[in-house]
PDB file of C-alpha atoms and ligand atoms in Angstrom:
ATOM      1  CA  MET A1483      20.814  32.464  17.194  1.00  0.00           C
ATOM      2  CA  LYS A1484      18.708  30.476  14.868  1.00  0.00           C
ATOM      3  CA  VAL A1485      19.987  26.948  14.017  1.00  0.00           C
ATOM      4  CA  ARG A1486      20.693  27.435  10.072  1.00  0.00           C
ATOM      5  CA  LYS A1487      23.277  24.373   9.395  1.00  0.00           C
ATOM      6  CA  ALA A1488      22.719  20.662   9.692  1.00  0.00           C
ATOM      7  CA  VAL A1489      25.313  17.681   9.681  1.00  0.00           C
ATOM      8  CA  ILE A1490      24.152  14.216   8.529  1.00  0.00           C
ATOM      9  CA  PRO A1491      26.992  11.630   9.340  1.00  0.00           C
ATOM     10  CA  ALA A1492      26.830   9.021   6.769  1.00  0.00           C
ATOM     11  CA  ALA A1493      30.379   7.635   6.465  1.00  0.00           C
ATOM     12  CA  GLY A1494      29.934   4.505   8.605  1.00  0.00           C
ATOM     13  CA  TYR A1495      30.396   0.914   7.022  1.00  0.00           C
ATOM     14  CA  GLY A1496      26.989  -0.223   7.879  1.00  0.00           C
ATOM     15  CA  THR A1497      27.772  -3.554   8.589  1.00  0.00           C
ATOM     16  CA  ARG A1498      24.176  -4.735   9.653  1.00  0.00           C
ATOM     17  CA  PHE A1499      23.037  -4.582   6.122  1.00  0.00           C
ATOM     18  CA  LEU A1500      26.070  -6.609   4.482  1.00  0.00           C
ATOM     19  CA  PRO A1501      26.348  -7.666   1.506  1.00  0.00           C
ATOM     20  CA  ALA A1502      23.990  -4.979   0.639  1.00  0.00           C
ATOM     21  CA  THR A1503      26.324  -2.200   2.043  1.00  0.00           C
ATOM     22  CA  LYS A1504      29.492  -3.663   0.387  1.00  0.00           C
ATOM     23  CA  SER A1505      29.504  -1.370  -2.130  1.00  0.00           C
ATOM     24  CA  GLN A1506      26.716   0.941  -1.822  1.00  0.00           C
ATOM     25  CA  PRO A1507      25.810   3.248   1.222  1.00  0.00           C
ATOM     26  CA  LYS A1508      23.197   2.085   3.620  1.00  0.00           C
ATOM     27  CA  GLU A1509      21.628   5.606   3.356  1.00  0.00           C
ATOM     28  CA  MET A1510      20.662   4.845  -0.291  1.00  0.00           C
ATOM     29  CA  LEU A1511      18.784   1.772   0.807  1.00  0.00           C
ATOM     30  CA  PRO A1512      15.176   2.955  -0.115  1.00  0.00           C
ATOM     31  CA  ILE A1513      11.906   2.852   2.046  1.00  0.00           C
ATOM     32  CA  ILE A1514       9.774   1.787  -0.938  1.00  0.00           C
ATOM     33  CA  ASP A1515      11.144   4.099  -3.600  1.00  0.00           C
ATOM     34  CA  LYS A1516      12.921   7.023  -1.607  1.00  0.00           C
ATOM     35  CA  PRO A1517      16.328   6.443  -0.237  1.00  0.00           C
ATOM     36  CA  THR A1518      16.490   6.873   3.555  1.00  0.00           C
ATOM     37  CA  ILE A1519      18.811   9.704   3.394  1.00  0.00           C
ATOM     38  CA  GLN A1520      16.347  11.924   1.338  1.00  0.00           C
ATOM     39  CA  PHE A1521      13.768  11.458   4.003  1.00  0.00           C
ATOM     40  CA  ILE A1522      16.395  12.826   6.788  1.00  0.00           C
ATOM     41  CA  VAL A1523      17.588  15.817   4.198  1.00  0.00           C
ATOM     42  CA  GLU A1524      13.526  16.628   3.669  1.00  0.00           C
ATOM     43  CA  GLU A1525      13.336  16.664   7.571  1.00  0.00           C
ATOM     44  CA  ALA A1526      16.050  19.237   7.709  1.00  0.00           C
ATOM     45  CA  VAL A1527      14.649  21.396   5.168  1.00  0.00           C
ATOM     46  CA  ALA A1528      11.106  21.327   6.667  1.00  0.00           C
ATOM     47  CA  ALA A1529      12.906  22.497   9.932  1.00  0.00           C
ATOM     48  CA  GLY A1530      14.058  25.411   8.069  1.00  0.00           C
ATOM     49  CA  ILE A1531      17.540  24.317   7.820  1.00  0.00           C
ATOM     50  CA  GLU A1532      19.429  26.321   4.979  1.00  0.00           C
ATOM     51  CA  GLU A1533      22.869  24.583   4.541  1.00  0.00           C
ATOM     52  CA  ILE A1534      23.436  20.519   4.915  1.00  0.00           C
ATOM     53  CA  LEU A1535      26.560  18.861   5.234  1.00  0.00           C
ATOM     54  CA  ILE A1536      26.678  15.146   4.523  1.00  0.00           C
ATOM     55  CA  ILE A1537      29.678  13.273   5.972  1.00  0.00           C
ATOM     56  CA  THR A1538      30.626  10.481   3.466  1.00  0.00           C
ATOM     57  CA  ASN A1539      33.604   8.278   2.497  1.00  0.00           C
ATOM     58  CA  HIS A1540      35.186   7.217  -0.773  1.00  0.00           C
ATOM     59  CA  GLN A1541      32.414   4.536  -1.438  1.00  0.00           C
ATOM     60  CA  LYS A1542      29.437   7.104  -1.069  1.00  0.00           C
ATOM     61  CA  ALA A1543      29.562   9.132  -4.311  1.00  0.00           C
ATOM     62  CA  SER A1544      26.002   7.726  -4.849  1.00  0.00           C
ATOM     63  CA  ILE A1545      24.551  10.038  -2.095  1.00  0.00           C
ATOM     64  CA  GLU A1546      26.513  13.127  -3.713  1.00  0.00           C
ATOM     65  CA  ASN A1547      25.113  12.157  -7.086  1.00  0.00           C
ATOM     66  CA  HIS A1548      21.477  11.760  -5.644  1.00  0.00           C
ATOM     67  CA  PHE A1549      21.316  15.388  -4.478  1.00  0.00           C
ATOM     68  CA  ASP A1550      23.066  16.774  -7.673  1.00  0.00           C
ATOM     69  CA  ARG A1551      21.244  17.502 -11.001  1.00  0.00           C
ATOM     70  CA  SER A1552      21.451  14.657 -13.662  1.00  0.00           C
ATOM     71  CA  PHE A1553      20.810  16.580 -16.877  1.00  0.00           C
ATOM     72  CA  GLU A1554      20.765  13.112 -19.006  1.00  0.00           C
ATOM     73  CA  LEU A1555      17.876  11.747 -16.888  1.00  0.00           C
ATOM     74  CA  GLU A1556      15.979  14.941 -16.780  1.00  0.00           C
ATOM     75  CA  TYR A1557      16.407  15.237 -20.813  1.00  0.00           C
ATOM     76  CA  PHE A1558      15.118  11.573 -21.083  1.00  0.00           C
ATOM     77  CA  LEU A1559      12.337  12.080 -18.903  1.00  0.00           C
ATOM     78  CA  GLN A1560      11.231  15.213 -20.770  1.00  0.00           C
ATOM     79  CA  LYS A1561      11.170  13.803 -23.863  1.00  0.00           C
ATOM     80  CA  ASN A1562       9.360  10.936 -23.040  1.00  0.00           C
ATOM     81  CA  ASN A1563       6.527  13.099 -21.483  1.00  0.00           C
ATOM     82  CA  LYS A1564       7.378  11.810 -18.004  1.00  0.00           C
ATOM     83  CA  THR A1565       6.437  14.822 -16.257  1.00  0.00           C
ATOM     84  CA  GLU A1566       5.523  13.599 -12.717  1.00  0.00           C
ATOM     85  CA  GLU A1567       8.822  11.916 -12.716  1.00  0.00           C
ATOM     86  CA  LEU A1568      10.800  14.741 -14.139  1.00  0.00           C
ATOM     87  CA  LYS A1569       9.141  16.705 -11.034  1.00  0.00           C
ATOM     88  CA  ILE A1570      10.279  14.348  -8.599  1.00  0.00           C
ATOM     89  CA  ILE A1571      13.796  14.301  -9.983  1.00  0.00           C
ATOM     90  CA  GLN A1572      14.186  18.102 -10.122  1.00  0.00           C
ATOM     91  CA  ARG A1573      12.899  18.415  -6.721  1.00  0.00           C
ATOM     92  CA  ILE A1574      15.566  16.500  -5.248  1.00  0.00           C
ATOM     93  CA  SER A1575      18.229  18.667  -6.445  1.00  0.00           C
ATOM     94  CA  SER A1576      16.828  21.990  -5.193  1.00  0.00           C
ATOM     95  CA  LEU A1577      15.727  20.917  -1.633  1.00  0.00           C
ATOM     96  CA  ALA A1578      18.657  22.825  -0.084  1.00  0.00           C
ATOM     97  CA  ASN A1579      22.300  23.657  -0.205  1.00  0.00           C
ATOM     98  CA  ILE A1580      23.986  20.375   0.042  1.00  0.00           C
ATOM     99  CA  HIS A1581      27.544  19.985   0.596  1.00  0.00           C
ATOM    100  CA  SER A1582      29.638  16.905   1.442  1.00  0.00           C
ATOM    101  CA  VAL A1583      33.073  16.011   3.048  1.00  0.00           C
ATOM    102  CA  ARG A1584      34.722  12.943   3.344  1.00  0.00           C
ATOM    103  CA  GLN A1585      35.742  11.295   6.540  1.00  0.00           C
ATOM    104  CA  LYS A1586      38.935   9.513   5.781  1.00  0.00           C
ATOM    105  CA  GLU A1587      38.764   6.849   8.284  1.00  0.00           C
ATOM    106  CA  GLN A1588      35.809   5.351  10.021  1.00  0.00           C
ATOM    107  CA  LYS A1589      36.881   6.353  13.828  1.00  0.00           C
ATOM    108  CA  GLY A1590      33.444   6.756  14.914  1.00  0.00           C
ATOM    109  CA  LEU A1591      30.412   9.255  14.985  1.00  0.00           C
ATOM    110  CA  GLY A1592      32.229  11.687  16.992  1.00  0.00           C
ATOM    111  CA  HIS A1593      35.161  11.852  14.543  1.00  0.00           C
ATOM    112  CA  ALA A1594      32.503  12.123  11.858  1.00  0.00           C
ATOM    113  CA  ILE A1595      30.985  15.183  13.310  1.00  0.00           C
ATOM    114  CA  LEU A1596      34.500  16.693  13.848  1.00  0.00           C
ATOM    115  CA  CYS A1597      34.674  16.891  10.045  1.00  0.00           C
ATOM    116  CA  ALA A1598      31.988  19.305  10.212  1.00  0.00           C
ATOM    117  CA  LYS A1599      33.922  21.811  12.171  1.00  0.00           C
ATOM    118  CA  THR A1600      35.049  24.113   9.269  1.00  0.00           C
ATOM    119  CA  PHE A1601      31.313  23.996   7.774  1.00  0.00           C
ATOM    120  CA  VAL A1602      29.723  24.916  11.128  1.00  0.00           C
ATOM    121  CA  GLY A1603      32.076  27.571  12.203  1.00  0.00           C
ATOM    122  CA  ASN A1604      30.936  29.526  15.469  1.00  0.00           C
ATOM    123  CA  GLU A1605      27.194  28.773  15.626  1.00  0.00           C
ATOM    124  CA  PRO A1606      24.978  25.966  16.770  1.00  0.00           C
ATOM    125  CA  PHE A1607      23.948  23.091  14.681  1.00  0.00           C
ATOM    126  CA  ALA A1608      21.643  20.387  14.222  1.00  0.00           C
ATOM    127  CA  VAL A1609      22.729  16.711  13.690  1.00  0.00           C
ATOM    128  CA  LEU A1610      20.412  14.049  12.250  1.00  0.00           C
ATOM    129  CA  LEU A1611      21.587  10.510  11.966  1.00  0.00           C
ATOM    130  CA  GLY A1612      20.014   8.315   9.243  1.00  0.00           C
ATOM    131  CA  ASP A1613      19.268   5.315  11.148  1.00  0.00           C
ATOM    132  CA  ASP A1614      16.653   6.891  12.662  1.00  0.00           C
ATOM    133  CA  VAL A1615      13.476   8.000  10.589  1.00  0.00           C
ATOM    134  CA  VAL A1616      10.799   9.895  12.146  1.00  0.00           C
ATOM    135  CA  VAL A1617       7.261  10.546  11.276  1.00  0.00           C
ATOM    136  CA  SER A1618       5.863  13.323  13.319  1.00  0.00           C
ATOM    137  CA  LYS A1619       3.438  16.573  12.702  1.00  0.00           C
ATOM    138  CA  VAL A1620       6.503  18.628  13.393  1.00  0.00           C
ATOM    139  CA  PRO A1621       9.675  17.619  12.139  1.00  0.00           C
ATOM    140  CA  ALA A1622      11.729  16.201  15.003  1.00  0.00           C
ATOM    141  CA  ILE A1623      15.027  18.231  14.416  1.00  0.00           C
ATOM    142  CA  LYS A1624      12.313  21.394  14.327  1.00  0.00           C
ATOM    143  CA  GLN A1625      11.147  20.430  17.765  1.00  0.00           C
ATOM    144  CA  LEU A1626      14.770  20.396  18.856  1.00  0.00           C
ATOM    145  CA  CYS A1627      15.645  23.652  17.264  1.00  0.00           C
ATOM    146  CA  ASP A1628      12.790  25.285  18.858  1.00  0.00           C
ATOM    147  CA  GLN A1629      13.675  24.208  22.133  1.00  0.00           C
ATOM    148  CA  TYR A1630      17.240  25.732  21.473  1.00  0.00           C
ATOM    149  CA  GLU A1631      15.777  28.914  21.019  1.00  0.00           C
ATOM    150  CA  GLN A1632      14.533  28.989  24.423  1.00  0.00           C
ATOM    151  CA  THR A1633      17.636  27.469  26.190  1.00  0.00           C
ATOM    152  CA  LYS A1634      20.312  28.529  23.897  1.00  0.00           C
ATOM    153  CA  SER A1635      22.152  25.183  25.271  1.00  0.00           C
ATOM    154  CA  SER A1636      22.827  21.801  23.364  1.00  0.00           C
ATOM    155  CA  ILE A1637      19.829  19.523  23.159  1.00  0.00           C
ATOM    156  CA  VAL A1638      19.639  15.431  22.470  1.00  0.00           C
ATOM    157  CA  GLY A1639      16.482  14.352  21.320  1.00  0.00           C
ATOM    158  CA  VAL A1640      15.274  11.212  23.436  1.00  0.00           C
ATOM    159  CA  GLN A1641      12.566   8.863  23.804  1.00  0.00           C
ATOM    160  CA  GLN A1642      11.788   5.790  26.012  1.00  0.00           C
ATOM    161  CA  VAL A1643      13.317   2.618  25.158  1.00  0.00           C
ATOM    162  CA  GLU A1644      12.519  -0.949  26.421  1.00  0.00           C
ATOM    163  CA  LEU A1645      14.840  -1.751  29.219  1.00  0.00           C
ATOM    164  CA  GLN A1646      16.330  -4.604  27.483  1.00  0.00           C
ATOM    165  CA  ASN A1647      17.286  -2.356  24.537  1.00  0.00           C
ATOM    166  CA  VAL A1648      19.263   0.292  26.468  1.00  0.00           C
ATOM    167  CA  SER A1649      22.660  -0.977  25.641  1.00  0.00           C
ATOM    168  CA  LYS A1650      21.996  -0.296  21.877  1.00  0.00           C
ATOM    169  CA  TYR A1651      21.787   3.360  22.560  1.00  0.00           C
ATOM    170  CA  GLY A1652      23.296   6.519  24.390  1.00  0.00           C
ATOM    171  CA  ILE A1653      21.383   7.050  27.736  1.00  0.00           C
ATOM    172  CA  VAL A1654      20.990  10.020  29.597  1.00  0.00           C
ATOM    173  CA  SER A1655      20.644  10.748  33.160  1.00  0.00           C
ATOM    174  CA  PRO A1656      17.693  13.249  33.405  1.00  0.00           C
ATOM    175  CA  ILE A1657      17.574  16.035  36.300  1.00  0.00           C
ATOM    176  CA  HIS A1658      13.728  15.850  35.975  1.00  0.00           C
ATOM    177  CA  GLU A1659      11.333  13.137  35.023  1.00  0.00           C
ATOM    178  CA  LEU A1660       9.791  13.639  31.445  1.00  0.00           C
ATOM    179  CA  SER A1661       6.330  13.001  30.483  1.00  0.00           C
ATOM    180  CA  ASP A1662       4.165  13.912  27.717  1.00  0.00           C
ATOM    181  CA  GLN A1663       3.377  17.341  29.159  1.00  0.00           C
ATOM    182  CA  PHE A1664       6.669  18.043  30.574  1.00  0.00           C
ATOM    183  CA  ARG A1665       9.272  17.051  27.622  1.00  0.00           C
ATOM    184  CA  LEU A1666      12.308  19.025  28.592  1.00  0.00           C
ATOM    185  CA  THR A1667      15.027  18.264  31.058  1.00  0.00           C
ATOM    186  CA  GLU A1668      18.340  19.333  31.876  1.00  0.00           C
ATOM    187  CA  ILE A1669      20.583  15.906  31.883  1.00  0.00           C
ATOM    188  CA  ASN A1670      23.929  15.756  34.228  1.00  0.00           C
ATOM    189  CA  SER A1671      25.326  12.578  32.484  1.00  0.00           C
ATOM    190  CA  MET A1672      25.217  10.547  29.469  1.00  0.00           C
ATOM    191  CA  ILE A1673      26.778   6.907  28.805  1.00  0.00           C
ATOM    192  CA  GLU A1674      27.182   5.215  25.517  1.00  0.00           C
ATOM    193  CA  LYS A1675      25.571   1.479  25.466  1.00  0.00           C
ATOM    194  CA  PRO A1676      25.543   0.837  28.949  1.00  0.00           C
ATOM    195  CA  ALA A1677      24.772  -2.446  30.449  1.00  0.00           C
ATOM    196  CA  ILE A1678      21.205  -2.794  31.696  1.00  0.00           C
ATOM    197  CA  GLU A1679      22.426  -2.658  35.519  1.00  0.00           C
ATOM    198  CA  GLN A1680      24.387   0.968  34.400  1.00  0.00           C
ATOM    199  CA  ALA A1681      21.530   2.575  32.550  1.00  0.00           C
ATOM    200  CA  PRO A1682      20.979   5.680  34.476  1.00  0.00           C
ATOM    201  CA  SER A1683      17.131   5.749  32.695  1.00  0.00           C
ATOM    202  CA  ARG A1684      15.376   4.350  29.644  1.00  0.00           C
ATOM    203  CA  LEU A1685      15.803   7.677  28.130  1.00  0.00           C
ATOM    204  CA  ALA A1686      17.770   6.890  24.546  1.00  0.00           C
ATOM    205  CA  VAL A1687      19.391   9.602  22.377  1.00  0.00           C
ATOM    206  CA  LEU A1688      17.736   8.793  19.030  1.00  0.00           C
ATOM    207  CA  GLY A1689      19.574  10.363  16.235  1.00  0.00           C
ATOM    208  CA  ARG A1690      18.706  14.190  16.640  1.00  0.00           C
ATOM    209  CA  TYR A1691      20.775  16.782  18.255  1.00  0.00           C
ATOM    210  CA  VAL A1692      21.170  20.657  18.391  1.00  0.00           C
ATOM    211  CA  LEU A1693      24.717  21.210  19.504  1.00  0.00           C
ATOM    212  CA  ASP A1694      26.701  24.318  20.689  1.00  0.00           C
ATOM    213  CA  PRO A1695      30.084  24.724  18.532  1.00  0.00           C
ATOM    214  CA  HIS A1696      32.224  24.398  21.642  1.00  0.00           C
ATOM    215  CA  ILE A1697      31.620  20.490  21.089  1.00  0.00           C
ATOM    216  CA  PHE A1698      34.588  20.596  18.220  1.00  0.00           C
ATOM    217  CA  SER A1699      37.426  21.376  20.924  1.00  0.00           C
ATOM    218  CA  LEU A1700      36.383  18.544  22.798  1.00  0.00           C
ATOM    219  CA  LEU A1701      36.035  16.241  19.856  1.00  0.00           C
ATOM    220  CA  GLU A1702      39.569  17.296  18.973  1.00  0.00           C
ATOM    221  CA  ASN A1703      41.095  15.497  22.012  1.00  0.00           C
ATOM    222  CA  GLN A1704      38.394  13.112  22.523  1.00  0.00           C
ATOM    223  CA  THR A1705      40.044   9.378  23.516  1.00  0.00           C
ATOM    224  CA  PRO A1706      38.161   6.547  21.847  1.00  0.00           C
ATOM    225  CA  GLY A1707      35.414   4.825  24.098  1.00  0.00           C
ATOM    226  CA  SER A1708      32.551   2.242  23.548  1.00  0.00           C
ATOM    227  CA  GLY A1709      33.591  -0.010  20.833  1.00  0.00           C
ATOM    228  CA  GLY A1710      37.073   1.910  20.292  1.00  0.00           C
ATOM    229  CA  GLU A1711      35.429   4.612  18.473  1.00  0.00           C
ATOM    230  CA  ILE A1712      35.416   8.279  18.919  1.00  0.00           C
ATOM    231  CA  GLN A1713      31.976   8.682  20.612  1.00  0.00           C
ATOM    232  CA  LEU A1714      29.912  11.928  20.401  1.00  0.00           C
ATOM    233  CA  THR A1715      28.327  10.893  23.740  1.00  0.00           C
ATOM    234  CA  ASP A1716      31.597  10.957  25.508  1.00  0.00           C
ATOM    235  CA  ALA A1717      32.200  14.412  24.139  1.00  0.00           C
ATOM    236  CA  ILE A1718      28.736  15.790  25.137  1.00  0.00           C
ATOM    237  CA  LYS A1719      29.199  14.232  28.656  1.00  0.00           C
ATOM    238  CA  ARG A1720      32.519  16.381  28.868  1.00  0.00           C
ATOM    239  CA  LEU A1721      30.528  19.492  27.610  1.00  0.00           C
ATOM    240  CA  MET A1722      28.418  19.241  30.666  1.00  0.00           C
ATOM    241  CA  PRO A1723      30.564  20.934  33.201  1.00  0.00           C
ATOM    242  CA  LYS A1724      31.114  23.825  30.979  1.00  0.00           C
ATOM    243  CA  ARG A1725      27.537  24.212  29.497  1.00  0.00           C
ATOM    244  CA  LYS A1726      24.138  23.171  30.310  1.00  0.00           C
ATOM    245  CA  VAL A1727      23.016  20.151  28.106  1.00  0.00           C
ATOM    246  CA  PHE A1728      19.267  19.560  27.814  1.00  0.00           C
ATOM    247  CA  ALA A1729      17.271  16.327  26.552  1.00  0.00           C
ATOM    248  CA  TYR A1730      14.045  16.763  24.819  1.00  0.00           C
ATOM    249  CA  GLN A1731      11.407  13.950  24.393  1.00  0.00           C
ATOM    250  CA  PHE A1732      10.407  14.649  20.744  1.00  0.00           C
ATOM    251  CA  GLU A1733       6.960  13.783  19.739  1.00  0.00           C
ATOM    252  CA  GLY A1734       6.734  11.364  16.718  1.00  0.00           C
ATOM    253  CA  ARG A1735       6.843   7.660  15.646  1.00  0.00           C
ATOM    254  CA  ARG A1736      10.461   6.900  15.059  1.00  0.00           C
ATOM    255  CA  TYR A1737      11.623   3.592  13.193  1.00  0.00           C
ATOM    256  CA  ASP A1738      15.141   2.472  13.584  1.00  0.00           C
ATOM    257  CA  VAL A1739      16.086   1.636   9.963  1.00  0.00           C
ATOM    258  CA  GLY A1740      19.467   0.841  10.875  1.00  0.00           C
ATOM    259  CA  ASN A1741      18.446  -2.583  11.780  1.00  0.00           C
ATOM    260  CA  LYS A1742      16.593  -5.025   9.752  1.00  0.00           C
ATOM    261  CA  LEU A1743      13.308  -5.643  11.413  1.00  0.00           C
ATOM    262  CA  GLY A1744      13.135  -2.009  11.832  1.00  0.00           C
ATOM    263  CA  TYR A1745      13.726  -1.184   8.259  1.00  0.00           C
ATOM    264  CA  LEU A1746      11.034  -3.849   7.310  1.00  0.00           C
ATOM    265  CA  GLU A1747       8.388  -2.172   9.659  1.00  0.00           C
ATOM    266  CA  ALA A1748       9.135   1.336   8.136  1.00  0.00           C
ATOM    267  CA  THR A1749       8.597  -0.232   4.639  1.00  0.00           C
ATOM    268  CA  VAL A1750       5.299  -1.747   5.743  1.00  0.00           C
ATOM    269  CA  ASP A1751       4.152   1.211   7.546  1.00  0.00           C
ATOM    270  CA  PHE A1752       5.019   3.658   4.753  1.00  0.00           C
ATOM    271  CA  ALA A1753       3.385   1.352   2.038  1.00  0.00           C
ATOM    272  CA  LEU A1754       0.123   1.238   4.216  1.00  0.00           C
ATOM    273  CA  ASN A1755       0.249   4.913   4.166  1.00  0.00           C
ATOM    274  CA  ARG A1756       0.609   5.517   0.580  1.00  0.00           C
ATOM    275  CA  ASP A1757      -2.436   5.940  -1.462  1.00  0.00           C
ATOM    276  CA  ASP A1758      -1.105   4.298  -4.618  1.00  0.00           C
ATOM    277  CA  LEU A1759      -0.135   1.300  -2.808  1.00  0.00           C
ATOM    278  CA  LYS A1760      -2.335   0.784   0.572  1.00  0.00           C
ATOM    279  CA  GLU A1761      -5.089  -1.242  -0.802  1.00  0.00           C
ATOM    280  CA  ASP A1762      -3.121  -3.549  -3.002  1.00  0.00           C
ATOM    281  CA  PHE A1763      -0.482  -4.046  -0.537  1.00  0.00           C
ATOM    282  CA  PHE A1764      -2.844  -4.378   2.467  1.00  0.00           C
ATOM    283  CA  GLN A1765      -4.556  -7.007   0.531  1.00  0.00           C
ATOM    284  CA  LEU A1766      -1.196  -8.792  -0.223  1.00  0.00           C
ATOM    285  CA  LEU A1767      -0.476  -8.853   3.675  1.00  0.00           C
ATOM    286  CA  LYS A1768      -3.802 -10.136   4.556  1.00  0.00           C
ATOM    287  CA  GLU A1769      -2.995 -13.253   2.073  1.00  0.00           C
ATOM    288  CA  LYS A1770       0.134 -13.751   3.357  1.00  0.00           C
ATOM    289  CA  VAL A1771      -0.821 -13.780   6.959  1.00  0.00           C
ATOM    290  CA  TYR A1772      -3.642 -16.046   6.121  1.00  0.00           C
ATOM    291  CA  ARG A1773      -1.487 -18.542   4.228  1.00  0.00           C
ATOM    292  CA  ASN A1774       0.689 -18.755   7.128  1.00  0.00           C
ATOM    293  CA  ASP A1775      -1.709 -19.215   9.778  1.00  0.00           C
TER     294      ASP A1775
HETATM  295  P1  UTP B 601      26.293   3.479  13.277  1.00  0.00           P
HETATM  296  O1  UTP B 601      27.132   2.481  13.967  1.00  0.00           O
HETATM  297  O2  UTP B 601      24.823   3.217  13.603  1.00  0.00           O
HETATM  298  O3  UTP B 601      26.337   3.129  11.740  1.00  0.00           O
HETATM  299  O4  UTP B 601      26.702   5.139  13.321  1.00  0.00           O
HETATM  300  P2  UTP B 601      27.144   2.148  10.874  1.00  0.00           P
HETATM  301  O5  UTP B 601      28.559   2.039  11.568  1.00  0.00           O
HETATM  302  O6  UTP B 601      27.393   2.788   9.454  1.00  0.00           O
HETATM  303  O7  UTP B 601      26.373   0.688  10.886  1.00  0.00           O
HETATM  304  P3  UTP B 601      26.604  -0.619  11.367  1.00  0.00           P
HETATM  305  O8  UTP B 601      26.488  -0.326  12.894  1.00  0.00           O
HETATM  306  O9  UTP B 601      28.161  -0.897  11.256  1.00  0.00           O
HETATM  307  O10 UTP B 601      25.404  -1.370  10.799  1.00  0.00           O
HETATM  308  C1  UTP B 601      25.659   6.001  13.295  1.00  0.00           C
HETATM  309  C2  UTP B 601      25.791   6.874  12.377  1.00  0.00           C
HETATM  310  O11 UTP B 601      27.153   7.538  12.517  1.00  0.00           O
HETATM  311  C3  UTP B 601      27.681   7.376  11.041  1.00  0.00           C
HETATM  312  C4  UTP B 601      27.076   6.433  10.311  1.00  0.00           C
HETATM  313  O12 UTP B 601      27.030   6.438   8.956  1.00  0.00           O
HETATM  314  C5  UTP B 601      25.602   6.410  10.970  1.00  0.00           C
HETATM  315  O13 UTP B 601      24.914   7.200  10.223  1.00  0.00           O
HETATM  316  N1  UTP B 601      29.113   7.204  11.068  1.00  0.00           N
HETATM  317  C6  UTP B 601      29.754   6.149  11.984  1.00  0.00           C
HETATM  318  C7  UTP B 601      29.927   7.697  10.457  1.00  0.00           C
HETATM  319  O14 UTP B 601      29.614   8.929   9.871  1.00  0.00           O
HETATM  320  N2  UTP B 601      31.412   7.697  10.758  1.00  0.00           N
HETATM  321  C8  UTP B 601      31.952   6.762  11.688  1.00  0.00           C
HETATM  322  O15 UTP B 601      33.019   6.421  11.897  1.00  0.00           O
HETATM  323  C9  UTP B 601      31.020   5.902  12.051  1.00  0.00           C
END
């Protein structure tokens, strides 16, 4: 069965970006001039996803508004002959069928995914987290969806991280070693934010999943885990004795925009890649670096 639906959890408090996230969602923080969540939605659309559910909370109406039409703004742009801007604005609201549901209490990522149960129904679905923006030839979530077509099993997207960083992520225990040639392996365990000595590998789950709908029955009775939260990782681990779960080492440059340094790096790299900015921005960076020497 083709993966047609995607879930984007965006109901967290975004505490690492306080005070910016006190009254605005971290998913609306822009990389230059585009909110991070738009990069994520565009990735899903480029992968052929038809229906997208964003998990929000009561303070995140700006996410819903961003993907809706804004007739007033469109009228203003049209009246003032701002044709390019008008095109950009109209494109956003026609990207895909975007729905939203509110997570009433922030009980963790696993609980946020459970809020998508009715939307997903009984079909495989993709999950994309906004903290990980990936630049790649083939959209990262498409790479996983393509693997799903072969394996018909849940797949988590992984990449190697530095050993000192394993305790920031969900870490998988692979059956086979992965390399650039062999990117897919079945996994036999998974642990959320392990201490360095407990990590079964350096393969970290980086915000992309394709999941079997059976995960919902496990999430329904999942007890809180790491950080007192209902963890998706724990439910996936409980799925393993019942259904195979694979890890796929996706190709692409991933930016951890959920932390400040990763966010700054993404901003710099994206600016250096934009025709309208790269020359002036490079000049500016050179001057700054030179002055700080
Ligand atoms: P994070 O822990 O990275 O996001 O959760 P956060 O809680 O928003 O940010 P920090 O750590 O406090 O800075 C991973 C993803 O899961 C979502 C978040 O929005 C993020 O996309 N999430 C987390 C929920 O939707 N609901 C939750 O209860 C927790």
